[in-house]
mmCIF file of C-alpha atoms in Angstrom:
data_model
loop_
_atom_site.group_PDB
_atom_site.id
_atom_site.type_symbol
_atom_site.label_atom_id
_atom_site.label_comp_id
_atom_site.label_asym_id
_atom_site.label_seq_id
_atom_site.Cartn_x
_atom_site.Cartn_y
_atom_site.Cartn_z
ATOM 1 C CA MET A 722 115.821 80.678 120.133
ATOM 2 C CA ARG A 723 114.753 77.919 122.516
ATOM 3 C CA MET A 724 117.421 77.072 125.106
ATOM 4 C CA PHE A 725 115.925 73.668 126.024
ATOM 5 C CA THR A 726 114.515 70.950 123.825
ATOM 6 C CA ARG A 727 110.899 69.903 124.119
ATOM 7 C CA GLU A 728 112.067 66.379 124.994
ATOM 8 C CA LEU A 729 114.113 67.669 127.947
ATOM 9 C CA TYR A 730 111.184 69.745 129.166
ATOM 10 C CA GLU A 731 108.876 66.716 129.057
ATOM 11 C CA ARG A 732 111.409 64.556 130.900
ATOM 12 C CA LEU A 733 111.559 67.159 133.677
ATOM 13 C CA GLU A 734 107.797 67.209 133.906
ATOM 14 C CA GLU A 735 107.640 63.406 134.121
ATOM 15 C CA ASP A 736 110.504 62.662 136.511
ATOM 16 C CA GLU A 737 112.778 65.430 137.832
ATOM 17 C CA ASN A 738 114.682 62.988 140.052
ATOM 18 C CA ALA A 739 116.136 61.289 136.983
ATOM 19 C CA LEU A 740 117.759 64.564 135.917
ATOM 20 C CA TYR A 741 119.161 65.703 139.270
ATOM 21 C CA ASN A 742 121.633 64.213 141.708
ATOM 22 C CA THR A 743 120.917 65.519 145.213
ATOM 23 C CA HIS A 744 123.529 65.563 147.956
ATOM 24 C CA PHE A 745 124.266 67.623 151.061
ATOM 25 C CA ILE A 746 127.399 69.506 152.092
ATOM 26 C CA PRO A 747 128.125 71.195 155.436
ATOM 27 C CA LYS A 748 127.472 74.928 155.618
ATOM 28 C CA GLY A 749 130.451 77.226 156.029
ATOM 29 C CA ASN A 750 129.315 78.260 159.504
ATOM 30 C CA GLY A 751 129.129 74.639 160.626
ATOM 31 C CA ARG A 752 125.389 74.899 161.324
ATOM 32 C CA GLY A 753 123.608 72.188 159.406
ATOM 33 C CA TYR A 754 123.914 71.140 155.788
ATOM 34 C CA ARG A 755 123.269 72.762 152.438
ATOM 35 C CA ARG A 756 121.264 70.922 149.792
ATOM 36 C CA ILE A 757 122.937 70.698 146.378
ATOM 37 C CA ASP A 758 120.914 69.617 143.335
ATOM 38 C CA GLU A 759 123.369 68.744 140.593
ATOM 39 C CA PRO A 760 121.846 68.544 137.072
ATOM 40 C CA ALA A 761 122.468 65.543 134.849
ATOM 41 C CA PRO A 762 124.942 66.207 131.978
ATOM 42 C CA SER A 763 122.190 66.578 129.356
ATOM 43 C CA LEU A 764 120.380 69.188 131.453
ATOM 44 C CA MET A 765 123.603 70.848 132.619
ATOM 45 C CA GLU A 766 124.711 71.391 129.018
ATOM 46 C CA ARG A 767 121.513 73.253 128.096
ATOM 47 C CA GLN A 768 121.557 75.262 131.324
ATOM 48 C CA LYS A 769 125.103 76.387 130.542
ATOM 49 C CA LEU A 770 123.907 77.511 127.127
ATOM 50 C CA ALA A 771 121.152 79.566 128.775
ATOM 51 C CA LEU A 772 123.696 81.014 131.211
ATOM 52 C CA ARG A 773 125.917 82.196 128.358
ATOM 53 C CA VAL A 774 122.975 84.078 126.881
ATOM 54 C CA LEU A 775 122.131 85.657 130.247
ATOM 55 C CA ASN A 776 125.758 86.612 130.890
ATOM 56 C CA ARG A 777 125.910 88.305 127.506
ATOM 57 C CA HIS A 778 122.984 90.531 128.468
ATOM 58 C CA ALA A 779 123.726 90.848 132.188
ATOM 59 C CA ARG A 780 124.035 94.634 132.051
ATOM 60 C CA LEU A 781 120.494 94.881 130.697
ATOM 61 C CA LEU A 782 118.993 92.425 133.170
ATOM 62 C CA LEU A 783 120.682 93.486 136.414
ATOM 63 C CA HIS A 784 120.678 96.670 138.460
ATOM 64 C CA VAL A 785 123.878 98.706 138.495
ATOM 65 C CA ARG A 786 124.249 98.217 142.276
ATOM 66 C CA ALA A 787 124.258 94.408 141.979
ATOM 67 C CA CYS A 788 127.777 92.989 141.947
ATOM 68 C CA GLY A 789 127.531 89.215 142.378
ATOM 69 C CA CYS A 790 128.253 86.677 139.609
ATOM 70 C CA ILE A 791 128.567 89.380 136.953
ATOM 71 C CA PRO A 792 131.225 88.751 134.279
ATOM 72 C CA ARG A 793 134.215 91.135 134.308
ATOM 73 C CA LEU A 794 133.000 93.111 137.332
ATOM 74 C CA ASP A 795 135.660 93.853 139.972
ATOM 75 C CA VAL A 796 133.951 93.221 143.321
ATOM 76 C CA ARG A 797 136.908 94.663 145.202
ATOM 77 C CA GLN A 798 136.328 98.070 143.631
ATOM 78 C CA ARG A 799 132.723 97.943 144.800
ATOM 79 C CA VAL A 800 133.927 97.169 148.330
ATOM 80 C CA LEU A 801 136.268 100.163 148.201
ATOM 81 C CA GLU A 802 133.256 102.454 147.730
ATOM 82 C CA HIS A 803 132.048 101.420 151.190
ATOM 83 C CA VAL A 804 135.260 102.066 153.104
ATOM 84 C CA GLY A 805 135.239 104.988 155.538
ATOM 85 C CA TRP A 806 131.532 105.562 156.179
ATOM 86 C CA LYS A 807 130.157 105.972 159.716
ATOM 87 C CA TRP A 808 127.784 102.984 159.869
ATOM 88 C CA ALA A 809 127.520 99.644 158.094
ATOM 89 C CA LEU A 810 124.175 97.859 157.756
ATOM 90 C CA THR A 811 124.583 94.255 156.645
ATOM 91 C CA THR A 812 121.890 91.641 156.155
ATOM 92 C CA ASP A 813 121.019 88.781 153.842
ATOM 93 C CA ILE A 814 118.048 86.814 152.568
ATOM 94 C CA LYS A 815 117.232 83.571 154.323
ATOM 95 C CA ASP A 816 117.158 80.441 152.103
ATOM 96 C CA PHE A 817 117.721 82.562 149.026
ATOM 97 C CA TYR A 818 117.616 80.070 146.137
ATOM 98 C CA PRO A 819 114.561 78.128 147.387
ATOM 99 C CA SER A 820 112.814 81.489 147.849
ATOM 100 C CA VAL A 821 113.079 82.336 144.126
ATOM 101 C CA THR A 822 110.058 80.715 142.506
ATOM 102 C CA TYR A 823 109.183 79.983 138.907
ATOM 103 C CA GLU A 824 106.291 82.468 139.161
ATOM 104 C CA MET A 825 108.658 85.265 140.209
ATOM 105 C CA LEU A 826 110.946 84.656 137.236
ATOM 106 C CA ALA A 827 108.172 84.173 134.685
ATOM 107 C CA ALA A 828 106.738 87.557 135.705
ATOM 108 C CA ILE A 829 109.912 89.439 134.704
ATOM 109 C CA PRO A 830 109.346 90.775 131.156
ATOM 110 C CA GLU A 831 113.026 91.591 130.596
ATOM 111 C CA LEU A 832 113.941 87.959 131.276
ATOM 112 C CA ARG A 833 111.213 86.640 128.982
ATOM 113 C CA VAL A 834 112.995 88.331 126.076
ATOM 114 C CA TYR A 835 115.725 85.681 126.352
ATOM 115 C CA LEU A 836 113.998 82.723 128.046
ATOM 116 C CA ASP A 837 110.432 81.606 127.457
ATOM 117 C CA ALA A 838 108.224 79.969 130.070
ATOM 118 C CA GLU A 839 109.464 76.446 129.311
ATOM 119 C CA ASP A 840 113.097 77.567 129.387
ATOM 120 C CA ILE A 841 112.573 79.079 132.834
ATOM 121 C CA ARG A 842 110.843 75.871 133.946
ATOM 122 C CA CYS A 843 113.909 73.869 132.875
ATOM 123 C CA CYS A 844 116.045 76.010 135.188
ATOM 124 C CA CYS A 845 113.831 75.224 138.206
ATOM 125 C CA ARG A 846 113.139 72.162 140.318
ATOM 126 C CA THR A 847 110.289 71.139 142.599
ATOM 127 C CA ILE A 848 111.454 71.293 146.230
ATOM 128 C CA ASP A 849 108.980 70.907 149.083
ATOM 129 C CA GLY A 850 106.087 71.218 146.657
ATOM 130 C CA ARG A 851 107.268 74.516 145.112
ATOM 131 C CA LEU A 852 108.968 75.109 141.760
ATOM 132 C CA VAL A 853 112.137 77.001 142.734
ATOM 133 C CA LEU A 854 115.768 77.549 141.765
ATOM 134 C CA PRO A 855 117.954 74.570 142.726
ATOM 135 C CA GLN A 856 121.311 75.310 144.305
ATOM 136 C CA GLY A 857 123.780 73.489 142.084
ATOM 137 C CA ALA A 858 122.386 74.437 138.667
ATOM 138 C CA PRO A 859 124.706 76.806 136.720
ATOM 139 C CA THR A 860 121.817 79.158 135.875
ATOM 140 C CA SER A 861 120.622 79.596 139.474
ATOM 141 C CA PRO A 862 123.031 82.373 140.600
ATOM 142 C CA MET A 863 122.264 84.599 137.609
ATOM 143 C CA LEU A 864 118.494 83.983 137.720
ATOM 144 C CA ALA A 865 118.449 84.642 141.477
ATOM 145 C CA ASN A 866 120.327 87.856 140.810
ATOM 146 C CA ILE A 867 117.817 88.896 138.153
ATOM 147 C CA SER A 868 114.908 88.168 140.493
ATOM 148 C CA LEU A 869 116.119 91.006 142.760
ATOM 149 C CA THR A 870 116.452 93.695 140.101
ATOM 150 C CA ARG A 871 113.203 95.441 141.059
ATOM 151 C CA PHE A 872 114.117 95.062 144.721
ATOM 152 C CA ASP A 873 117.449 96.786 143.998
ATOM 153 C CA ALA A 874 115.664 99.680 142.323
ATOM 154 C CA GLU A 875 113.328 100.123 145.288
ATOM 155 C CA ILE A 876 116.158 100.028 147.831
ATOM 156 C CA VAL A 877 118.124 102.578 145.820
ATOM 157 C CA SER A 878 115.022 104.789 145.819
ATOM 158 C CA ILE A 879 114.628 104.392 149.595
ATOM 159 C CA VAL A 880 118.301 105.178 150.168
ATOM 160 C CA SER A 881 118.056 108.182 147.862
ATOM 161 C CA ASP A 882 114.956 109.536 149.617
ATOM 162 C CA TRP A 883 116.596 108.982 152.999
ATOM 163 C CA SER A 884 119.695 110.854 151.830
ATOM 164 C CA ILE A 885 117.665 113.769 150.490
ATOM 165 C CA ALA A 886 115.653 114.015 153.702
ATOM 166 C CA ARG A 887 118.876 114.366 155.702
ATOM 167 C CA SER A 888 120.645 116.748 153.316
ATOM 168 C CA ASP A 889 120.581 120.507 153.630
ATOM 169 C CA ASN A 890 120.788 120.661 149.853
ATOM 170 C CA SER A 891 118.614 118.058 148.141
ATOM 171 C CA TRP A 892 120.810 118.122 145.051
ATOM 172 C CA GLU A 893 123.727 116.780 147.086
ATOM 173 C CA SER A 894 122.268 113.364 147.667
ATOM 174 C CA PHE A 895 122.409 109.967 146.019
ATOM 175 C CA SER A 896 123.011 111.501 142.593
ATOM 176 C CA THR A 897 126.418 112.720 143.769
ATOM 177 C CA ILE A 898 127.467 109.331 145.064
ATOM 178 C CA LEU A 899 130.806 109.339 143.266
ATOM 179 C CA ASP A 900 131.818 112.465 145.179
ATOM 180 C CA ASN A 901 130.974 110.782 148.503
ATOM 181 C CA THR A 902 128.392 113.459 149.348
ATOM 182 C CA ALA A 903 125.540 110.967 149.659
ATOM 183 C CA SER A 904 124.283 110.036 153.108
ATOM 184 C CA ALA A 905 123.905 106.338 152.261
ATOM 185 C CA LEU A 906 125.232 103.877 149.684
ATOM 186 C CA TYR A 907 123.747 100.496 148.698
ATOM 187 C CA SER A 908 125.378 97.401 147.185
ATOM 188 C CA ARG A 909 124.260 93.790 146.866
ATOM 189 C CA TYR A 910 126.297 90.642 146.260
ATOM 190 C CA MET A 911 123.702 87.939 145.549
ATOM 191 C CA ASP A 912 121.708 87.745 148.807
ATOM 192 C CA ASP A 913 124.277 89.698 150.856
ATOM 193 C CA ILE A 914 123.198 93.312 151.289
ATOM 194 C CA LEU A 915 125.376 96.196 152.443
ATOM 195 C CA ILE A 916 124.300 99.778 153.078
ATOM 196 C CA SER A 917 126.882 102.280 154.244
ATOM 197 C CA ILE A 918 125.345 105.153 156.180
ATOM 198 C CA ASP A 919 126.670 108.589 157.077
ATOM 199 C CA ALA A 920 124.577 109.367 160.154
ATOM 200 C CA ASP A 921 125.626 111.021 163.405
ATOM 201 C CA HIS A 922 123.178 109.001 165.517
ATOM 202 C CA LYS A 923 122.394 105.292 165.401
ATOM 203 C CA ARG A 924 118.644 105.940 165.685
ATOM 204 C CA ASP A 925 118.749 107.588 162.220
ATOM 205 C CA ALA A 926 120.398 104.504 160.748
ATOM 206 C CA GLU A 927 117.866 102.260 162.537
ATOM 207 C CA ILE A 928 115.041 103.932 160.624
ATOM 208 C CA LEU A 929 116.698 103.012 157.330
ATOM 209 C CA LYS A 930 117.358 99.465 158.569
ATOM 210 C CA GLU A 931 113.664 98.823 159.265
ATOM 211 C CA GLN A 932 112.716 100.153 155.841
ATOM 212 C CA VAL A 933 115.163 97.788 154.169
ATOM 213 C CA LEU A 934 113.951 94.730 156.126
ATOM 214 C CA SER A 935 110.297 95.485 155.382
ATOM 215 C CA THR A 936 111.124 95.897 151.682
ATOM 216 C CA ILE A 937 112.757 92.458 151.623
ATOM 217 C CA GLU A 938 109.566 90.956 153.047
ATOM 218 C CA ARG A 939 107.346 92.885 150.644
ATOM 219 C CA HIS A 940 109.195 91.324 147.701
ATOM 220 C CA GLY A 941 108.412 87.817 148.918
ATOM 221 C CA PHE A 942 111.665 87.038 150.721
ATOM 222 C CA THR A 943 112.596 86.542 154.378
ATOM 223 C CA PRO A 944 115.340 88.726 155.863
ATOM 224 C CA ASN A 945 117.813 86.883 158.033
ATOM 225 C CA ARG A 946 117.378 88.944 161.188
ATOM 226 C CA ARG A 947 119.948 86.875 163.060
ATOM 227 C CA LYS A 948 122.604 88.050 160.603
ATOM 228 C CA THR A 949 121.324 91.626 160.361
ATOM 229 C CA LYS A 950 123.861 93.961 161.940
ATOM 230 C CA LEU A 951 124.199 97.729 162.243
ATOM 231 C CA LYS A 952 127.647 98.676 163.480
ATOM 232 C CA PRO A 953 129.941 101.708 163.358
ATOM 233 C CA TYR A 954 132.936 101.381 161.059
ATOM 234 C CA SER A 955 135.208 101.921 164.042
ATOM 235 C CA GLN A 956 134.447 98.297 164.903
ATOM 236 C CA LYS A 957 135.829 95.381 162.929
ATOM 237 C CA GLN A 958 133.625 95.062 159.855
ATOM 238 C CA LYS A 959 133.566 92.733 156.891
ATOM 239 C CA TRP A 960 131.263 92.023 153.967
ATOM 240 C CA ILE A 961 131.397 88.977 151.651
ATOM 241 C CA GLY A 962 134.743 88.238 153.286
ATOM 242 C CA PHE A 963 136.305 91.675 152.691
ATOM 243 C CA SER A 964 137.411 94.106 155.369
ATOM 244 C CA LEU A 965 135.523 97.412 155.330
ATOM 245 C CA VAL A 966 138.036 99.178 157.549
ATOM 246 C CA ASP A 967 141.122 99.478 155.353
ATOM 247 C CA ARG A 968 141.653 101.250 152.065
ATOM 248 C CA ASP A 969 143.186 98.015 150.799
ATOM 249 C CA PRO A 970 140.448 95.449 151.513
ATOM 250 C CA VAL A 971 141.771 91.978 152.234
ATOM 251 C CA ARG A 972 139.461 89.023 151.983
ATOM 252 C CA TYR A 973 139.100 87.033 155.175
ATOM 253 C CA GLN A 974 139.166 83.240 155.054
ATOM 254 C CA PRO A 975 135.902 81.781 156.422
ATOM 255 C CA HIS A 976 136.098 78.523 158.330
ATOM 256 C CA VAL A 977 135.765 75.337 156.313
ATOM 257 C CA ASP A 978 135.928 72.124 158.299
ATOM 258 C CA LYS A 979 139.357 70.531 157.874
ATOM 259 C CA ASN A 980 137.912 67.018 157.953
ATOM 260 C CA TYR A 981 135.633 67.936 155.036
ATOM 261 C CA VAL A 982 138.619 69.206 153.033
ATOM 262 C CA ASN A 983 140.583 66.043 153.814
ATOM 263 C CA ALA A 984 137.636 63.930 152.661
ATOM 264 C CA VAL A 985 137.487 65.840 149.360
ATOM 265 C CA ILE A 986 141.231 65.347 148.900
ATOM 266 C CA GLN A 987 141.025 61.619 149.643
ATOM 267 C CA GLU A 988 138.096 61.169 147.260
ATOM 268 C CA GLY A 989 140.053 62.936 144.536
ATOM 269 C CA ILE A 990 143.176 60.832 145.179
ATOM 270 C CA ASP A 991 141.087 57.646 145.007
ATOM 271 C CA MET A 992 139.749 58.709 141.608
ATOM 272 C CA ILE A 993 143.259 59.446 140.311
ATOM 273 C CA MET A 994 144.527 56.070 141.561
ATOM 274 C CA ALA A 995 141.684 54.497 139.580
ATOM 275 C CA GLY A 996 142.821 56.373 136.454
ATOM 276 C CA ARG A 997 140.091 59.036 136.531
ATOM 277 C CA ASN A 998 140.363 62.823 136.579
ATOM 278 C CA PRO A 999 138.334 64.118 139.572
ATOM 279 C CA TYR A 1000 137.827 67.458 137.799
ATOM 280 C CA GLU A 1001 135.698 65.629 135.247
ATOM 281 C CA ASP A 1002 133.416 64.257 137.979
ATOM 282 C CA GLU A 1003 130.449 66.588 138.560
ATOM 283 C CA SER A 1004 129.869 65.542 142.172
ATOM 284 C CA TRP A 1005 133.493 65.932 143.241
ATOM 285 C CA ARG A 1006 133.830 69.211 141.363
ATOM 286 C CA GLY A 1007 130.829 70.622 143.231
ATOM 287 C CA LYS A 1008 132.482 69.856 146.571
ATOM 288 C CA ASN A 1009 135.728 71.398 145.343
ATOM 289 C CA GLU A 1010 133.884 74.578 144.268
ATOM 290 C CA TYR A 1011 132.272 74.817 147.691
ATOM 291 C CA VAL A 1012 135.737 74.905 149.300
ATOM 292 C CA ARG A 1013 136.983 77.419 146.706
ATOM 293 C CA TYR A 1014 134.104 79.785 147.448
ATOM 294 C CA ASN A 1015 134.544 79.633 151.217
ATOM 295 C CA ASN A 1016 138.277 79.297 151.803
ATOM 296 C CA ILE A 1017 140.760 79.920 149.015
ATOM 297 C CA SER A 1018 143.816 78.678 150.951
ATOM 298 C CA ARG A 1019 142.294 75.251 151.590
ATOM 299 C CA TRP A 1020 141.129 75.112 147.984
ATOM 300 C CA LEU A 1021 144.726 75.724 146.868
ATOM 301 C CA ARG A 1022 145.758 72.829 149.114
ATOM 302 C CA ILE A 1023 143.313 70.556 147.253
ATOM 303 C CA LYS A 1024 144.716 71.790 143.970
ATOM 304 C CA ARG A 1025 148.292 71.046 145.035
ATOM 305 C CA LYS A 1026 147.383 67.557 146.223
ATOM 306 C CA MET A 1027 145.580 66.713 142.977
ATOM 307 C CA ALA A 1028 148.446 68.008 140.817
ATOM 308 C CA VAL A 1029 151.110 66.121 142.737
ATOM 309 C CA THR A 1030 149.123 62.866 142.777
ATOM 310 C CA MET A 1031 148.516 63.073 139.031
ATOM 311 C CA TYR A 1032 152.199 63.768 138.449
ATOM 312 C CA ARG A 1033 153.333 60.821 140.574
ATOM 313 C CA GLN A 1034 150.872 58.482 138.836
ATOM 314 C CA GLY A 1035 152.234 59.483 135.451
ATOM 315 C CA MET A 1036 149.018 61.199 134.395
ATOM 316 C CA GLU A 1037 149.123 64.324 132.268
ATOM 317 C CA VAL A 1038 148.616 67.290 134.578
ATOM 318 C CA PRO A 1039 145.931 69.611 133.125
ATOM 319 C CA GLU A 1040 146.864 73.202 132.319
ATOM 320 C CA TYR A 1041 144.534 74.590 134.997
ATOM 321 C CA LEU A 1042 146.629 72.796 137.629
ATOM 322 C CA ARG A 1043 149.963 73.765 136.119
ATOM 323 C CA GLY A 1044 149.105 77.468 136.437
ATOM 324 C CA LEU A 1045 150.095 77.510 140.124
ATOM 325 C CA GLY A 1046 153.550 76.082 139.467
ATOM 326 C CA VAL A 1047 152.890 73.223 141.843
ATOM 327 C CA ILE A 1048 154.790 70.455 140.042
ATOM 328 C CA ALA A 1049 158.340 69.653 141.119
ATOM 329 C CA ARG A 1050 160.935 67.779 139.096
ATOM 330 C CA GLU A 1051 162.032 64.398 140.342
ATOM 331 C CA SER A 1052 165.386 66.019 141.165
ATOM 332 C CA GLY A 1053 163.629 68.275 143.691
ATOM 333 C CA GLN A 1054 164.521 71.458 141.818
ATOM 334 C CA PRO A 1055 161.789 74.118 141.523
ATOM 335 C CA MET A 1056 159.945 74.258 138.242
ATOM 336 C CA MET A 1057 157.871 77.366 137.566
ATOM 337 C CA ALA A 1058 154.966 76.863 135.211
ATOM 338 C CA ALA A 1059 154.481 79.323 132.394
ATOM 339 C CA GLY A 1060 152.422 82.245 133.563
ATOM 340 C CA SER A 1061 152.672 81.290 137.234
ATOM 341 C CA PRO A 1062 151.616 84.442 139.112
ATOM 342 C CA ASP A 1063 153.624 83.930 142.269
ATOM 343 C CA PRO A 1064 156.911 82.029 142.638
ATOM 344 C CA MET A 1065 156.223 81.778 146.389
ATOM 345 C CA ILE A 1066 153.653 79.098 145.575
ATOM 346 C CA TRP A 1067 156.437 76.790 144.360
ATOM 347 C CA PHE A 1068 157.427 73.783 146.353
ATOM 348 C CA THR A 1069 160.681 71.918 145.806
ATOM 349 C CA SER A 1070 160.633 68.772 147.925
ATOM 350 C CA ASP A 1071 158.396 65.972 149.076
ATOM 351 C CA SER A 1072 158.232 67.455 152.568
ATOM 352 C CA HIS A 1073 156.975 70.712 151.129
ATOM 353 C CA ILE A 1074 154.523 68.871 148.935
ATOM 354 C CA GLY A 1075 152.853 67.481 152.021
ATOM 355 C CA SER A 1076 152.522 70.832 153.738
ATOM 356 C CA THR A 1077 149.446 73.022 153.818
#
């Protein structure tokens, strides 16, 4: 089954700019801006169809040690596997999405079972003269994940060989990972890589680190050496926002510029005042998702502001905003929405409504 029509493919070949809206948002670390290429509705609809097919077969397309953007996979449980080891090696891939090319994806036979060459082309965009995955397309996270499946297998092999070489009994190595007898454990969340290492001396862990970095380069990617860290677990450690020190990992809240959040809120309020739902605007929704990914508390603030503004303007508040119980009666009495997970999220007065 073709995911994309021939007409859509030809339109992309003729003029990609007509099917993408490009804008820039600040990076979470405050260093520069991230390019977002938002597909036009006609292209977005077909890409979402392709994503549903890929999600349905994710277990066949992805390595077992990959844990990012996989439906129904509990990332927190994966983090728990890494708590209590002696060393943590963390690194990531520099400019991940633009590093995944059409040629890389078209060369994956498992992917070609579900997407043909033209389908894959319709999930890519030309950036700086190369046909790559655009950040902003719904298919990009899953396709980027799939592009690293062979890399995952090689890293697991390296970790396994390293464990066997350090074990007195070669049978008590990576194969016994669930019993915590392995000397190293690998996980990957998109481009964020974590290897937990049970080594008495840092120089042993350094050997494994260099092997991992060279493997990243051999697969056509660039390791972010500035972010590559090898630290003992006795120091404060985190990975994809989770603490690696405690048995009950708590996700840290990365910094998101407050002025950026306020601008998103104001843009949303302006849309509501004009009678529009900001959640139906692709550009605004992309900015909102950026905040959600980087700082959940500030994202909840946006959600509260949008719900209250809709309520005050007499608009019907969508169910996905009612779920937090953020609407108060005119009398000021608390009103808990059906299924609200936490009554502490209520607010009961205008002064509380304005709080963060």
